[in-house]
Short mmCIF file of C-alpha atoms in Angstrom, two decimals:
data_model
loop_
_atom_site.label_atom_id
_atom_site.label_comp_id
_atom_site.label_asym_id
_atom_site.label_seq_id
_atom_site.Cartn_x
_atom_site.Cartn_y
_atom_site.Cartn_z
CA MET A 1 -10.91 43.96 195.31
CA ASN A 2 -12.37 45.83 192.47
CA GLN A 3 -14.34 49.30 192.84
CA LYS A 4 -17.78 48.01 193.05
CA ASP A 5 -16.85 45.26 195.43
CA HIS A 6 -15.05 47.89 197.73
CA TRP A 7 -18.00 50.14 197.82
CA GLU A 8 -20.60 47.27 198.50
CA LYS A 9 -18.38 46.21 201.46
CA VAL A 10 -18.58 49.76 202.81
CA TYR A 11 -22.21 50.27 202.34
CA GLN A 12 -22.93 46.84 203.85
CA SER A 13 -20.59 47.13 206.74
CA LYS A 14 -21.39 50.79 207.74
CA ARG A 15 -24.53 52.79 208.56
CA PRO A 16 -24.85 55.96 206.40
CA GLU A 17 -23.78 58.25 209.17
CA GLU A 18 -20.71 56.12 210.16
CA VAL A 19 -18.91 56.89 206.74
CA SER A 20 -16.24 59.74 207.07
CA TRP A 21 -17.97 61.91 204.46
CA TYR A 22 -21.38 61.76 206.10
CA LYS A 23 -23.30 65.03 206.38
CA PRO A 24 -27.01 65.10 207.37
CA ASN A 25 -27.69 67.74 204.72
CA LEU A 26 -25.39 68.94 201.80
CA ASN A 27 -26.36 72.40 201.99
CA VAL A 28 -23.73 73.81 199.85
CA SER A 29 -24.50 71.42 197.01
CA LEU A 30 -28.41 72.14 197.50
CA ASP A 31 -27.89 75.86 197.50
CA LEU A 32 -25.76 75.54 194.32
CA ILE A 33 -28.11 73.15 192.51
CA LEU A 34 -31.15 75.27 193.50
CA LYS A 35 -29.34 78.40 191.99
CA PHE A 36 -28.28 76.86 188.84
CA ALA A 37 -31.12 74.50 188.05
CA ALA A 38 -33.78 77.13 189.32
CA SER A 39 -36.59 75.40 187.28
CA GLU A 40 -38.52 72.69 189.11
CA ASN A 41 -38.42 70.76 185.91
CA ALA A 42 -34.61 70.77 185.65
CA LYS A 43 -33.22 67.43 185.04
CA ILE A 44 -30.64 66.59 187.72
CA ILE A 45 -28.19 63.87 188.03
CA ASP A 46 -26.33 63.24 191.07
CA VAL A 47 -23.16 60.98 190.25
CA GLY A 48 -22.05 58.70 193.09
CA GLY A 49 -25.02 59.67 195.13
CA GLY A 50 -24.70 56.69 197.63
CA THR A 51 -26.62 57.12 200.86
CA SER A 52 -26.55 61.04 200.54
CA THR A 53 -29.70 62.88 201.55
CA LEU A 54 -29.13 65.28 198.74
CA VAL A 55 -31.85 63.42 196.80
CA ASP A 56 -34.34 63.73 199.83
CA ASP A 57 -33.62 67.57 200.09
CA LEU A 58 -34.29 67.92 196.31
CA LEU A 59 -37.55 66.30 196.34
CA ALA A 60 -38.59 68.38 199.46
CA LYS A 61 -37.85 71.32 197.14
CA ASN A 62 -40.13 69.75 194.40
CA ARG A 63 -37.36 68.84 192.23
CA THR A 64 -38.88 65.69 190.60
CA ASN A 65 -36.63 65.17 187.75
CA VAL A 66 -33.62 63.87 189.67
CA THR A 67 -31.46 60.77 188.94
CA VAL A 68 -29.22 59.14 191.58
CA LEU A 69 -26.43 57.02 190.04
CA ASP A 70 -24.01 55.00 192.17
CA LEU A 71 -21.93 52.06 191.82
CA SER A 72 -23.29 50.38 194.91
CA GLY A 73 -26.55 48.88 194.83
CA GLN A 74 -26.46 48.54 198.45
CA ALA A 75 -26.15 52.48 198.90
CA LEU A 76 -29.01 53.04 196.52
CA LYS A 77 -31.18 50.41 198.40
CA THR A 78 -30.43 52.30 201.70
CA SER A 79 -31.43 55.52 200.18
CA LYS A 80 -34.64 54.10 198.72
CA GLU A 81 -35.53 52.46 202.15
CA ARG A 82 -34.94 55.85 204.03
CA LEU A 83 -37.31 57.51 201.44
CA GLY A 84 -40.09 55.11 201.31
CA LYS A 85 -42.66 55.90 198.70
CA LEU A 86 -40.77 58.92 197.94
CA ALA A 87 -38.13 56.99 196.40
CA ASP A 88 -40.52 56.37 193.25
CA LYS A 89 -40.19 59.99 192.58
CA ALA A 90 -36.44 59.54 191.59
CA ILE A 91 -34.56 57.55 188.94
CA TRP A 92 -32.19 55.20 190.50
CA ILE A 93 -29.33 53.95 188.29
CA GLU A 94 -26.92 51.37 189.69
CA GLY A 95 -23.63 51.43 187.82
CA ASP A 96 -20.19 52.67 187.03
CA ILE A 97 -20.21 56.35 185.52
CA THR A 98 -17.16 55.37 183.41
CA ASN A 99 -19.23 52.42 181.88
CA VAL A 100 -22.83 53.40 181.97
CA GLN A 101 -24.26 55.87 179.53
CA PRO A 102 -27.45 57.82 180.25
CA GLN A 103 -29.57 59.50 177.58
CA GLU A 104 -27.89 61.84 175.35
CA HIS A 105 -28.11 65.42 176.17
CA SER A 106 -30.67 64.71 179.02
CA TYR A 107 -29.44 66.70 181.97
CA ASP A 108 -29.60 70.23 182.92
CA LEU A 109 -27.16 69.69 186.03
CA TRP A 110 -24.50 67.20 186.54
CA HIS A 111 -23.55 67.03 190.43
CA ASP A 112 -20.50 64.79 191.65
CA ARG A 113 -19.56 65.07 195.32
CA ALA A 114 -18.04 61.65 195.47
CA VAL A 115 -16.56 60.09 192.18
CA PHE A 116 -14.21 62.17 190.31
CA HIS A 117 -11.35 62.26 192.74
CA PHE A 118 -11.41 58.37 193.04
CA LEU A 119 -10.68 58.27 189.21
CA ALA A 120 -6.87 57.59 189.43
CA ARG A 121 -6.66 56.34 185.94
CA PRO A 122 -6.41 58.70 182.90
CA GLU A 123 -8.49 56.34 180.98
CA ASP A 124 -11.23 56.27 183.56
CA ARG A 125 -11.37 60.15 183.71
CA LYS A 126 -11.55 60.16 179.85
CA ARG A 127 -14.55 57.89 179.94
CA TYR A 128 -16.10 59.96 182.78
CA MET A 129 -15.60 63.02 180.66
CA GLN A 130 -17.02 61.22 177.52
CA ASN A 131 -20.26 60.42 179.55
CA LEU A 132 -20.40 64.05 181.01
CA ASN A 133 -20.18 65.41 177.42
CA HIS A 134 -22.66 63.04 176.05
CA THR A 135 -25.39 63.55 178.84
CA LEU A 136 -25.29 67.09 179.76
CA LYS A 137 -27.29 69.64 177.80
CA ALA A 138 -25.37 72.48 175.81
CA GLU A 139 -26.29 75.05 178.53
CA GLY A 140 -25.83 72.64 181.50
CA VAL A 141 -24.04 73.13 184.69
CA VAL A 142 -21.45 70.84 186.29
CA ILE A 143 -20.92 70.88 189.89
CA ILE A 144 -17.74 68.66 190.98
CA SER A 145 -16.18 68.34 194.47
CA THR A 146 -12.81 66.88 194.94
CA PHE A 147 -10.00 66.93 197.32
CA SER A 148 -7.77 70.02 197.19
CA LEU A 149 -3.92 69.90 196.53
CA LYS A 150 -3.79 70.29 200.31
CA GLY A 151 -6.29 67.64 201.28
CA SER A 152 -5.86 64.19 202.13
CA ASP A 153 -4.26 61.43 199.86
CA ARG A 154 -6.89 58.85 200.71
CA CYS A 155 -10.48 58.54 201.55
CA SER A 156 -12.48 55.29 202.51
CA GLY A 157 -9.15 53.11 202.11
CA LEU A 158 -8.84 54.42 198.60
CA ASP A 159 -6.24 56.76 196.95
CA VAL A 160 -7.52 59.94 195.74
CA VAL A 161 -6.31 62.47 192.94
CA LYS A 162 -6.31 66.05 194.21
CA TYR A 163 -6.95 69.28 192.27
CA SER A 164 -6.77 72.99 192.25
CA PRO A 165 -9.41 74.85 190.42
CA GLU A 166 -6.91 75.02 187.59
CA THR A 167 -6.09 71.43 187.18
CA LEU A 168 -9.58 70.46 187.56
CA GLN A 169 -10.44 73.07 184.60
CA THR A 170 -7.74 71.40 182.70
CA GLU A 171 -9.44 67.88 183.27
CA LEU A 172 -12.76 69.24 182.19
CA GLY A 173 -11.35 70.94 179.04
CA ASN A 174 -12.49 74.08 176.95
CA HIS A 175 -16.02 72.94 176.81
CA TYR A 176 -16.47 74.04 180.39
CA ARG A 177 -15.93 77.58 182.12
CA LEU A 178 -15.43 77.98 185.65
CA ILE A 179 -18.00 80.10 187.20
CA ARG A 180 -17.47 79.49 190.81
CA LYS A 181 -15.00 77.74 193.08
CA ARG A 182 -15.27 77.16 196.85
CA ARG A 183 -12.68 75.67 199.44
CA ARG A 184 -14.15 73.68 202.30
CA VAL A 185 -11.99 72.07 204.95
CA PRO A 186 -13.71 69.16 206.05
CA SER A 187 -14.38 69.15 209.74
CA ASN A 188 -14.54 65.19 210.11
CA PRO A 189 -11.32 63.82 211.52
CA PHE A 190 -11.66 60.61 209.47
CA TRP A 191 -10.98 62.66 206.33
CA HIS A 192 -7.28 63.17 207.45
#
């Protein structure tokens, strides 16, 4: 089963709150985004946004330049239905970040809580980085959450690549400088 089929099956068979990574609000992500993209006009992309409520919270904070990108059309459909008419205030892209290419230098902030650790093949990480480099503005900020070296080896039935801040910095390269790191231990037992 390819990645797209896998995620479509997950989002068709489970309600958003039934997946192991569900949180009713992504307060850590939201706080970081509001800190590093303080302007209400900041252009933000949530890579792998799925059925996350982060877009809801951003729209509630008057952030109207929000793009949600996800491989699963079902996940995006679920989020749009949850938001109702507010969904029209966001941009929705169904696609694989290693293949789709948003507009050049268009984002002030790139948020990824759900994709990078699933990129097991070096060529996929390379294409991800090419898209990140292509779409992020020169002074842009990247927020990436991954599994730590002590974290689980699998999530949602898939293998994950685990990182320390140092190994993630190596993957990102010299164009990026670590300004903050945070370790979070998942409380959901399905992560283990």
